[in-house]
Amino acid sequence: MTTRTPSLAEEFTAIAKLSATCVHCGFCLAACPTYAVTAMENDSPRGRIWLLAEAARTNKVTDVLRLHIDRCIGCEACVPACPSGVRYDELIDRARRVVNVGRSQRELLGRSLVVRSFSKAQRFAGLAPSAQVLARGVVRASFLRPGLAHLPRVQALVQQAATIRAASPVTTFTSLVPNERARVVMLTGCIASVLFSEVNAATVKVLNAEGISVVVPRGQGCCGALASHAGQHDLAQHEARTLMETFDLTHIDAVITNSAGCGAMMKDYGELLEHQEGSDAFAEKVVDVMEFLDRFTSIAHYRPLSSKILYHEPCHLAFAQGVRSAGPSVLSRIPELELALTEGPNCCGAGGLYSVSQPALARQVGEAKRDAILRTQVELLVSGNPGCAIQLNSLLGDRVEVLHPIVLLAQALEA
């Protein structure tokens, strides 16, 4: 199964068609987290669409276009906010590929190094006893290009990794339950499997308690989301095909993810792989773990937790996947739990590798979310995306504990 990378002319043709659906009404402005911080038209979806339409008309990639596309988080909050149905999600994917044209070799090398360091994290796990060691390994590898360690994205990678405790990744196994209600395969993720292995363990524990058998295939790699965010179309397609080949879906009811970013990418495999054989069928089976659990009446026993917690909606779950109510619905299975939604802006500024490639702007976006969280004076927040967890940990420090909702469910399970 092979695909052909679109030429620049083909990308511009598609961009011109997609951008023509925008009527420049401005409904997207209130939804855009970067526009909220900079108040610059070019940092809004409407402004970026205008720049893309101009690039398609002139057949030219400018530094101005590259700057403002790079500054887009890709949260997709503007998609449901648009009354005209503009496919900004597809536009930004194409734009990320287009703006790599003319980018300096130093910049391309730096972006590629970060993407591959994250996506190959499982291979490094046996050599890196902690996230800090893993991140510093990226810096040590900078001898490949003098001065690479001073790039802001590498420095941000080290700073963020220092806020996370690494653990041994979940390895290949099958956990079957008697009288199973369903059988699923689970994505363990790349960097998530190293930095958040407790999330994978909790996912298996809760699914089993709810009568669902879990298969964890051998040799999993990255889903392709990180490469796609960096505009590396060929690599994203390769990683998607490789992952699909790893999963045997015979007698499988769903492909489970516990990462909002990965789920959004995998649900889009049909478009990414140009609807080649098997890609649409695979994408249709992809389900976020909370979304899947919400399909079943609970049979597990959860002990009461008399505490108030905040629920943070990851953008790639709420907007890219359209999953809004499943998380709070499933968490309501825990008796006496008081759950509140975070107020203020939705986006925390994570956006896949955004907080690494645009650390200053990502932090500005995240500070508004941080302040809204701290005003509630709660001590625990749950978020269903590893990128958001890293960003929120960095913003909140030890003032608020950040957990994946599936970890909270696992903690509440009665023995």
Tab-separated table of C-alpha atoms in Angstrom:
chain	number	residue	atom	x	y	z
A	1	MET	CA	0.000	0.000	0.000
A	2	THR	CA	1.647	3.187	-1.199
A	3	THR	CA	0.571	6.776	-1.562
A	4	ARG	CA	1.893	9.658	-3.607
A	5	THR	CA	2.859	12.943	-1.947
A	6	PRO	CA	0.875	15.828	-3.503
A	7	SER	CA	2.924	18.385	-5.415
A	8	LEU	CA	3.002	22.003	-4.275
A	9	ALA	CA	0.709	22.928	-7.164
A	10	GLU	CA	-1.798	20.269	-6.125
A	11	GLU	CA	-1.655	21.483	-2.511
A	12	PHE	CA	-2.322	25.055	-3.627
A	13	THR	CA	-5.256	23.921	-5.787
A	14	ALA	CA	-6.824	22.152	-2.813
A	15	ILE	CA	-6.110	25.119	-0.514
A	16	ALA	CA	-7.751	27.536	-2.951
A	17	LYS	CA	-10.891	25.386	-3.040
A	18	LEU	CA	-11.052	24.972	0.733
A	19	SER	CA	-10.334	28.633	1.519
A	20	ALA	CA	-13.045	29.788	-0.889
A	21	THR	CA	-15.711	28.484	1.518
A	22	CYS	CA	-14.682	31.085	4.145
A	23	VAL	CA	-16.944	34.166	4.158
A	24	HIS	CA	-14.716	36.002	6.683
A	25	CYS	CA	-17.589	36.406	9.156
A	26	GLY	CA	-15.302	36.333	12.202
A	27	PHE	CA	-17.132	33.718	14.292
A	28	CYS	CA	-13.832	31.845	14.543
A	29	LEU	CA	-12.064	34.709	16.315
A	30	ALA	CA	-13.617	34.081	19.722
A	31	ALA	CA	-12.727	30.385	19.500
A	32	CYS	CA	-9.050	30.859	18.587
A	33	PRO	CA	-6.572	30.672	21.504
A	34	THR	CA	-3.697	32.395	19.665
A	35	TYR	CA	-5.871	35.300	18.551
A	36	ALA	CA	-6.997	35.700	22.174
A	37	VAL	CA	-3.359	36.224	23.184
A	38	THR	CA	-1.907	38.272	20.299
A	39	ALA	CA	-5.062	40.021	18.972
A	40	MET	CA	-3.444	39.817	15.504
A	41	GLU	CA	-5.701	39.043	12.560
A	42	ASN	CA	-3.029	36.804	11.050
A	43	ASP	CA	-3.079	34.707	14.240
A	44	SER	CA	-6.767	33.908	13.733
A	45	PRO	CA	-8.236	31.185	11.490
A	46	ARG	CA	-9.755	33.872	9.259
A	47	GLY	CA	-6.401	35.608	8.882
A	48	ARG	CA	-4.540	32.394	8.177
A	49	ILE	CA	-7.126	31.418	5.571
A	50	TRP	CA	-6.632	34.778	3.849
A	51	LEU	CA	-2.852	34.240	3.835
A	52	LEU	CA	-3.286	30.716	2.446
A	53	ALA	CA	-5.643	31.928	-0.293
A	54	GLU	CA	-3.104	34.587	-1.267
A	55	ALA	CA	-0.310	31.980	-1.337
A	56	ALA	CA	-2.433	29.759	-3.572
A	57	ARG	CA	-3.150	32.715	-5.897
A	58	THR	CA	0.507	33.742	-6.201
A	59	ASN	CA	1.929	30.218	-5.940
A	60	LYS	CA	4.395	31.502	-3.344
A	61	VAL	CA	5.236	30.552	0.253
A	62	THR	CA	6.251	33.650	2.203
A	63	ASP	CA	7.927	34.022	5.585
A	64	VAL	CA	4.775	35.737	6.866
A	65	LEU	CA	2.661	32.728	5.925
A	66	ARG	CA	5.166	30.340	7.510
A	67	LEU	CA	5.249	32.360	10.752
A	68	HIS	CA	1.492	32.407	11.288
A	69	ILE	CA	0.913	28.790	10.243
A	70	ASP	CA	3.643	27.741	12.693
A	71	ARG	CA	1.843	29.746	15.386
A	72	CYS	CA	-1.423	27.835	14.891
A	73	ILE	CA	-1.938	25.307	17.696
A	74	GLY	CA	-4.253	23.179	15.572
A	75	CYS	CA	-6.811	22.874	18.377
A	76	GLU	CA	-9.651	22.880	15.791
A	77	ALA	CA	-11.962	24.876	18.081
A	78	CYS	CA	-12.738	27.046	15.068
A	79	VAL	CA	-14.224	24.119	13.100
A	80	PRO	CA	-17.464	23.699	15.094
A	81	ALA	CA	-17.608	27.491	15.579
A	82	CYS	CA	-17.757	28.130	11.815
A	83	PRO	CA	-21.307	28.609	10.430
A	84	SER	CA	-20.054	28.069	6.863
A	85	GLY	CA	-18.555	24.643	7.489
A	86	VAL	CA	-15.000	25.618	6.530
A	87	ARG	CA	-12.701	22.591	6.815
A	88	TYR	CA	-9.952	24.407	8.677
A	89	ASP	CA	-8.685	21.063	10.005
A	90	GLU	CA	-7.831	19.979	6.457
A	91	LEU	CA	-6.535	23.438	5.587
A	92	ILE	CA	-4.046	23.506	8.456
A	93	ASP	CA	-2.824	19.997	7.605
A	94	ARG	CA	-2.072	21.065	4.043
A	95	ALA	CA	-0.641	24.375	5.218
A	96	ARG	CA	1.831	22.628	7.516
A	97	ARG	CA	3.146	20.671	4.543
A	98	VAL	CA	3.288	23.713	2.271
A	99	VAL	CA	5.230	25.946	4.667
A	100	ASN	CA	8.024	23.389	4.913
A	101	VAL	CA	8.896	24.446	1.365
A	102	GLY	CA	11.790	26.873	1.663
A	103	ARG	CA	12.346	26.207	5.360
A	104	SER	CA	16.042	26.192	6.297
A	105	GLN	CA	17.850	22.865	6.595
A	106	ARG	CA	18.753	23.712	10.190
A	107	GLU	CA	15.086	24.223	11.017
A	108	LEU	CA	14.015	21.052	9.218
A	109	LEU	CA	16.699	19.046	11.017
A	110	GLY	CA	15.640	20.407	14.400
A	111	ARG	CA	11.979	19.590	13.782
A	112	SER	CA	12.809	16.123	12.505
A	113	LEU	CA	15.012	15.394	15.524
A	114	VAL	CA	12.270	16.299	17.974
A	115	VAL	CA	9.603	14.288	16.098
A	116	ARG	CA	11.756	11.183	15.870
A	117	SER	CA	12.927	11.476	19.484
A	118	PHE	CA	9.332	11.403	20.677
A	119	SER	CA	8.087	8.771	18.236
A	120	LYS	CA	10.970	6.393	18.999
A	121	ALA	CA	10.680	6.835	22.768
A	122	GLN	CA	9.799	3.166	23.325
A	123	ARG	CA	13.110	2.094	21.826
A	124	PHE	CA	14.973	4.478	24.129
A	125	ALA	CA	13.055	3.457	27.255
A	126	GLY	CA	15.407	0.638	28.215
A	127	LEU	CA	18.362	3.013	28.039
A	128	ALA	CA	16.717	5.964	29.800
A	129	PRO	CA	15.749	5.388	33.447
A	130	SER	CA	13.989	8.734	33.614
A	131	ALA	CA	12.314	11.275	31.364
A	132	GLN	CA	15.075	13.750	32.158
A	133	VAL	CA	17.733	11.376	30.836
A	134	LEU	CA	15.651	10.754	27.713
A	135	ALA	CA	15.290	14.470	27.050
A	136	ARG	CA	18.920	15.259	27.741
A	137	GLY	CA	19.814	12.558	25.245
A	138	VAL	CA	18.223	14.761	22.595
A	139	VAL	CA	20.543	17.575	23.596
A	140	ARG	CA	23.591	15.307	23.642
A	141	ALA	CA	22.721	14.244	20.105
A	142	SER	CA	23.142	17.853	19.047
A	143	PHE	CA	26.691	17.139	18.004
A	144	LEU	CA	25.022	16.154	14.709
A	145	ARG	CA	24.586	19.860	14.143
A	146	PRO	CA	26.554	22.414	16.182
A	147	GLY	CA	24.311	24.764	18.115
A	148	LEU	CA	21.207	22.548	17.768
A	149	ALA	CA	20.861	22.240	21.552
A	150	HIS	CA	20.225	25.968	21.766
A	151	LEU	CA	17.075	25.740	19.659
A	152	PRO	CA	14.070	26.834	21.766
A	153	ARG	CA	12.149	23.627	20.996
A	154	VAL	CA	14.955	21.435	22.390
A	155	GLN	CA	15.213	23.547	25.532
A	156	ALA	CA	11.443	23.354	25.986
A	157	LEU	CA	11.574	19.581	25.572
A	158	VAL	CA	14.064	19.277	28.428
A	159	GLN	CA	12.086	21.608	30.693
A	160	GLN	CA	8.795	19.802	30.144
A	161	ALA	CA	10.249	16.316	30.486
A	162	ALA	CA	11.641	17.290	33.879
A	163	THR	CA	8.076	17.634	35.204
A	164	ILE	CA	7.140	14.020	34.436
A	165	ARG	CA	8.179	10.814	36.160
A	166	ALA	CA	9.058	8.118	33.651
A	167	ALA	CA	8.081	4.479	34.129
A	168	SER	CA	8.537	1.170	32.328
A	169	PRO	CA	6.306	0.998	29.271
A	170	VAL	CA	3.461	-1.524	29.105
A	171	THR	CA	4.708	-4.527	27.146
A	172	THR	CA	2.917	-6.954	24.845
A	173	PHE	CA	0.229	-9.041	26.534
A	174	THR	CA	-3.367	-10.203	26.308
A	175	SER	CA	-5.700	-9.709	29.267
A	176	LEU	CA	-8.871	-11.751	28.763
A	177	VAL	CA	-11.859	-11.801	31.080
A	178	PRO	CA	-14.573	-14.477	31.474
A	179	ASN	CA	-17.960	-13.707	29.916
A	180	GLU	CA	-16.410	-10.817	28.029
A	181	ARG	CA	-18.730	-8.088	26.804
A	182	ALA	CA	-16.256	-6.940	24.154
A	183	ARG	CA	-12.660	-7.465	23.035
A	184	VAL	CA	-10.391	-4.557	22.075
A	185	VAL	CA	-6.837	-3.825	21.019
A	186	MET	CA	-5.099	-0.942	22.760
A	187	LEU	CA	-2.674	1.656	21.453
A	188	THR	CA	0.098	2.173	24.002
A	189	GLY	CA	1.504	5.247	22.261
A	190	CYS	CA	5.098	6.332	21.718
A	191	ILE	CA	6.181	8.960	24.242
A	192	ALA	CA	3.018	8.271	26.278
A	193	SER	CA	4.017	4.634	26.817
A	194	VAL	CA	7.256	5.785	28.443
A	195	LEU	CA	6.144	8.840	30.406
A	196	PHE	CA	2.591	7.714	31.200
A	197	SER	CA	2.703	3.933	31.410
A	198	GLU	CA	0.454	4.078	34.470
A	199	VAL	CA	-2.300	5.347	32.143
A	200	ASN	CA	-2.002	2.232	29.980
A	201	ALA	CA	-2.011	-0.027	33.048
A	202	ALA	CA	-5.080	1.758	34.412
A	203	THR	CA	-6.820	1.456	31.032
A	204	VAL	CA	-6.424	-2.320	31.050
A	205	LYS	CA	-7.525	-2.542	34.699
A	206	VAL	CA	-10.723	-0.556	34.203
A	207	LEU	CA	-11.647	-2.216	30.912
A	208	ASN	CA	-11.202	-5.650	32.487
A	209	ALA	CA	-13.300	-4.618	35.498
A	210	GLU	CA	-16.048	-3.601	33.072
A	211	GLY	CA	-15.911	-7.023	31.376
A	212	ILE	CA	-13.808	-6.038	28.372
A	213	SER	CA	-10.817	-8.099	27.232
A	214	VAL	CA	-7.726	-6.206	26.087
A	215	VAL	CA	-5.049	-7.171	23.554
A	216	VAL	CA	-1.834	-5.134	23.425
A	217	PRO	CA	-0.071	-5.880	20.111
A	218	ARG	CA	3.689	-6.239	19.850
A	219	GLY	CA	5.903	-3.733	18.054
A	220	GLN	CA	3.679	-0.667	18.191
A	221	GLY	CA	5.091	2.633	17.046
A	222	CYS	CA	3.898	6.204	16.653
A	223	CYS	CA	0.436	6.791	15.170
A	224	GLY	CA	1.809	9.518	12.884
A	225	ALA	CA	0.315	12.512	14.700
A	226	LEU	CA	3.657	14.080	15.598
A	227	ALA	CA	4.949	13.852	12.038
A	228	SER	CA	1.683	15.261	10.712
A	229	HIS	CA	1.890	18.233	13.106
A	230	ALA	CA	5.378	18.943	11.741
A	231	GLY	CA	4.176	18.791	8.135
A	232	GLN	CA	6.075	15.546	7.472
A	233	HIS	CA	3.386	13.932	5.325
A	234	ASP	CA	5.397	10.957	4.068
A	235	LEU	CA	6.494	9.973	7.570
A	236	ALA	CA	2.944	10.337	8.933
A	237	GLN	CA	1.605	8.031	6.220
A	238	HIS	CA	4.406	5.509	6.790
A	239	GLU	CA	3.775	5.399	10.539
A	240	ALA	CA	0.024	5.052	9.996
A	241	ARG	CA	0.467	2.121	7.613
A	242	THR	CA	2.981	0.448	9.926
A	243	LEU	CA	0.642	0.763	12.898
A	244	MET	CA	-2.315	-0.608	10.956
A	245	GLU	CA	-0.242	-3.637	9.954
A	246	THR	CA	0.636	-4.221	13.607
A	247	PHE	CA	-3.014	-4.532	14.693
A	248	ASP	CA	-4.933	-7.723	13.855
A	249	LEU	CA	-8.581	-6.667	14.044
A	250	THR	CA	-10.055	-10.141	13.628
A	251	HIS	CA	-12.821	-10.574	16.256
A	252	ILE	CA	-11.945	-7.143	17.657
A	253	ASP	CA	-14.706	-4.687	18.556
A	254	ALA	CA	-12.627	-1.525	18.853
A	255	VAL	CA	-9.162	0.033	18.744
A	256	ILE	CA	-8.809	1.819	22.083
A	257	THR	CA	-6.779	4.972	22.617
A	258	ASN	CA	-6.250	6.909	25.833
A	259	SER	CA	-4.594	9.843	24.085
A	260	ALA	CA	-6.851	12.477	22.519
A	261	GLY	CA	-4.196	13.465	19.979
A	262	CYS	CA	-3.566	9.889	18.863
A	263	GLY	CA	-7.284	9.181	18.648
A	264	ALA	CA	-7.870	12.226	16.456
A	265	MET	CA	-5.072	11.160	14.119
A	266	MET	CA	-6.177	7.529	13.869
A	267	LYS	CA	-9.812	8.424	13.261
A	268	ASP	CA	-8.500	10.385	10.269
A	269	TYR	CA	-6.536	7.504	8.699
A	270	GLY	CA	-9.013	7.262	5.821
A	271	GLU	CA	-8.180	10.787	4.659
A	272	LEU	CA	-4.495	10.549	5.548
A	273	LEU	CA	-4.077	7.369	3.473
A	274	GLU	CA	-6.408	8.540	0.709
A	275	HIS	CA	-9.034	5.891	1.551
A	276	GLN	CA	-6.785	3.024	0.565
A	277	GLU	CA	-7.947	-0.489	1.374
A	278	GLY	CA	-8.508	-1.018	5.080
A	279	SER	CA	-7.829	2.550	6.186
A	280	ASP	CA	-11.462	3.621	6.540
A	281	ALA	CA	-12.458	0.362	8.266
A	282	PHE	CA	-9.566	0.764	10.712
A	283	ALA	CA	-10.449	4.404	11.417
A	284	GLU	CA	-14.065	3.487	12.137
A	285	LYS	CA	-12.947	1.139	14.933
A	286	VAL	CA	-10.871	3.772	16.737
A	287	VAL	CA	-12.501	4.896	19.995
A	288	ASP	CA	-11.294	6.910	22.978
A	289	VAL	CA	-11.369	4.761	26.115
A	290	MET	CA	-13.880	7.037	27.885
A	291	GLU	CA	-16.044	7.148	24.759
A	292	PHE	CA	-16.006	3.328	24.595
A	293	LEU	CA	-16.782	2.830	28.284
A	294	ASP	CA	-19.722	5.204	27.952
A	295	ARG	CA	-21.346	2.741	25.549
A	296	PHE	CA	-21.752	0.167	28.333
A	297	THR	CA	-23.749	0.072	31.523
A	298	SER	CA	-21.184	-0.237	34.304
A	299	ILE	CA	-20.752	-3.580	36.063
A	300	ALA	CA	-17.641	-2.600	38.034
A	301	HIS	CA	-17.689	-1.536	41.683
A	302	TYR	CA	-16.131	1.826	42.519
A	303	ARG	CA	-15.548	3.037	46.052
A	304	PRO	CA	-16.743	6.533	46.963
A	305	LEU	CA	-14.367	9.472	46.536
A	306	SER	CA	-15.588	12.469	48.493
A	307	SER	CA	-13.666	15.146	46.681
A	308	LYS	CA	-14.084	17.870	44.073
A	309	ILE	CA	-12.073	17.585	40.874
A	310	LEU	CA	-11.812	19.568	37.647
A	311	TYR	CA	-12.333	17.991	34.244
A	312	HIS	CA	-10.231	19.478	31.435
A	313	GLU	CA	-11.452	18.823	27.892
A	314	PRO	CA	-8.508	18.198	25.543
A	315	CYS	CA	-9.053	20.067	22.280
A	316	HIS	CA	-8.328	16.987	20.183
A	317	LEU	CA	-11.046	15.107	22.068
A	318	ALA	CA	-13.691	17.842	22.206
A	319	PHE	CA	-13.209	19.443	18.779
A	320	ALA	CA	-11.294	17.030	16.528
A	321	GLN	CA	-13.222	13.948	17.732
A	322	GLY	CA	-16.422	15.611	18.903
A	323	VAL	CA	-16.351	13.693	22.209
A	324	ARG	CA	-17.688	16.041	24.906
A	325	SER	CA	-19.884	14.216	27.424
A	326	ALA	CA	-18.294	10.766	27.671
A	327	GLY	CA	-15.581	11.693	30.195
A	328	PRO	CA	-17.869	13.306	32.788
A	329	SER	CA	-20.476	10.588	32.185
A	330	VAL	CA	-18.074	7.734	32.947
A	331	LEU	CA	-16.490	9.541	35.911
A	332	SER	CA	-19.960	9.875	37.437
A	333	ARG	CA	-19.745	6.138	38.163
A	334	ILE	CA	-17.554	7.031	41.140
A	335	PRO	CA	-19.901	7.648	44.090
A	336	GLU	CA	-19.755	11.025	45.868
A	337	LEU	CA	-17.353	12.495	43.315
A	338	GLU	CA	-17.995	16.172	42.630
A	339	LEU	CA	-16.957	17.002	39.092
A	340	ALA	CA	-16.673	20.490	37.595
A	341	LEU	CA	-15.587	21.629	34.127
A	342	THR	CA	-12.669	24.034	33.919
A	343	GLU	CA	-13.698	27.578	33.095
A	344	GLY	CA	-11.896	30.129	30.973
A	345	PRO	CA	-10.319	29.291	27.597
A	346	ASN	CA	-10.443	25.648	26.568
A	347	CYS	CA	-6.917	25.253	25.160
A	348	CYS	CA	-3.943	24.750	27.476
A	349	GLY	CA	-1.405	25.460	24.710
A	350	ALA	CA	-0.073	21.920	24.325
A	351	GLY	CA	-1.114	21.042	20.754
A	352	GLY	CA	1.083	17.996	20.156
A	353	LEU	CA	4.583	19.422	19.690
A	354	TYR	CA	3.341	23.022	19.761
A	355	SER	CA	4.578	23.659	23.299
A	356	VAL	CA	8.015	22.536	22.117
A	357	SER	CA	8.119	24.435	18.809
A	358	GLN	CA	6.405	27.597	20.116
A	359	PRO	CA	7.200	27.566	23.852
A	360	ALA	CA	6.634	31.280	24.530
A	361	LEU	CA	3.250	31.516	22.822
A	362	ALA	CA	2.179	28.124	24.177
A	363	ARG	CA	2.878	29.354	27.674
A	364	GLN	CA	0.950	32.588	27.098
A	365	VAL	CA	-2.052	30.569	25.923
A	366	GLY	CA	-1.684	28.153	28.823
A	367	GLU	CA	-1.405	30.840	31.495
A	368	ALA	CA	-5.045	31.858	31.003
A	369	LYS	CA	-6.080	28.235	31.528
A	370	ARG	CA	-3.737	27.944	34.522
A	371	ASP	CA	-5.241	31.014	36.183
A	372	ALA	CA	-8.788	29.709	35.672
A	373	ILE	CA	-7.781	26.389	37.270
A	374	LEU	CA	-6.084	27.993	40.255
A	375	ARG	CA	-9.099	30.195	40.959
A	376	THR	CA	-11.118	27.067	41.753
A	377	GLN	CA	-8.676	26.079	44.531
A	378	VAL	CA	-9.043	22.380	43.707
A	379	GLU	CA	-6.157	19.986	44.219
A	380	LEU	CA	-6.883	17.515	41.420
A	381	LEU	CA	-7.505	17.919	37.685
A	382	VAL	CA	-8.107	15.185	35.103
A	383	SER	CA	-7.257	15.426	31.402
A	384	GLY	CA	-7.407	12.715	28.746
A	385	ASN	CA	-4.355	13.664	26.697
A	386	PRO	CA	-0.655	13.169	27.529
A	387	GLY	CA	0.383	16.385	25.778
A	388	CYS	CA	-2.090	18.364	27.876
A	389	ALA	CA	-0.852	16.592	31.021
A	390	ILE	CA	2.744	17.610	30.274
A	391	GLN	CA	1.718	21.206	29.582
A	392	LEU	CA	-0.557	21.454	32.631
A	393	ASN	CA	2.093	19.932	34.878
A	394	SER	CA	4.551	22.526	33.615
A	395	LEU	CA	2.068	25.360	34.250
A	396	LEU	CA	0.690	24.212	37.600
A	397	GLY	CA	3.749	22.642	39.234
A	398	ASP	CA	2.853	20.989	42.525
A	399	ARG	CA	-0.166	23.225	43.176
A	400	VAL	CA	-2.627	20.919	41.394
A	401	GLU	CA	-2.202	17.208	40.687
A	402	VAL	CA	-2.921	16.213	37.078
A	403	LEU	CA	-4.232	12.722	36.307
A	404	HIS	CA	-5.757	10.945	33.347
A	405	PRO	CA	-9.456	10.231	34.113
A	406	ILE	CA	-8.882	6.508	33.560
A	407	VAL	CA	-6.256	6.564	36.351
A	408	LEU	CA	-8.798	8.080	38.719
A	409	LEU	CA	-11.279	5.351	37.790
A	410	ALA	CA	-8.643	2.680	38.394
A	411	GLN	CA	-7.835	4.153	41.797
A	412	ALA	CA	-11.525	4.050	42.732
A	413	LEU	CA	-11.999	0.404	41.762
A	414	GLU	CA	-12.778	-1.811	44.726
A	415	ALA	CA	-10.498	-4.798	45.214
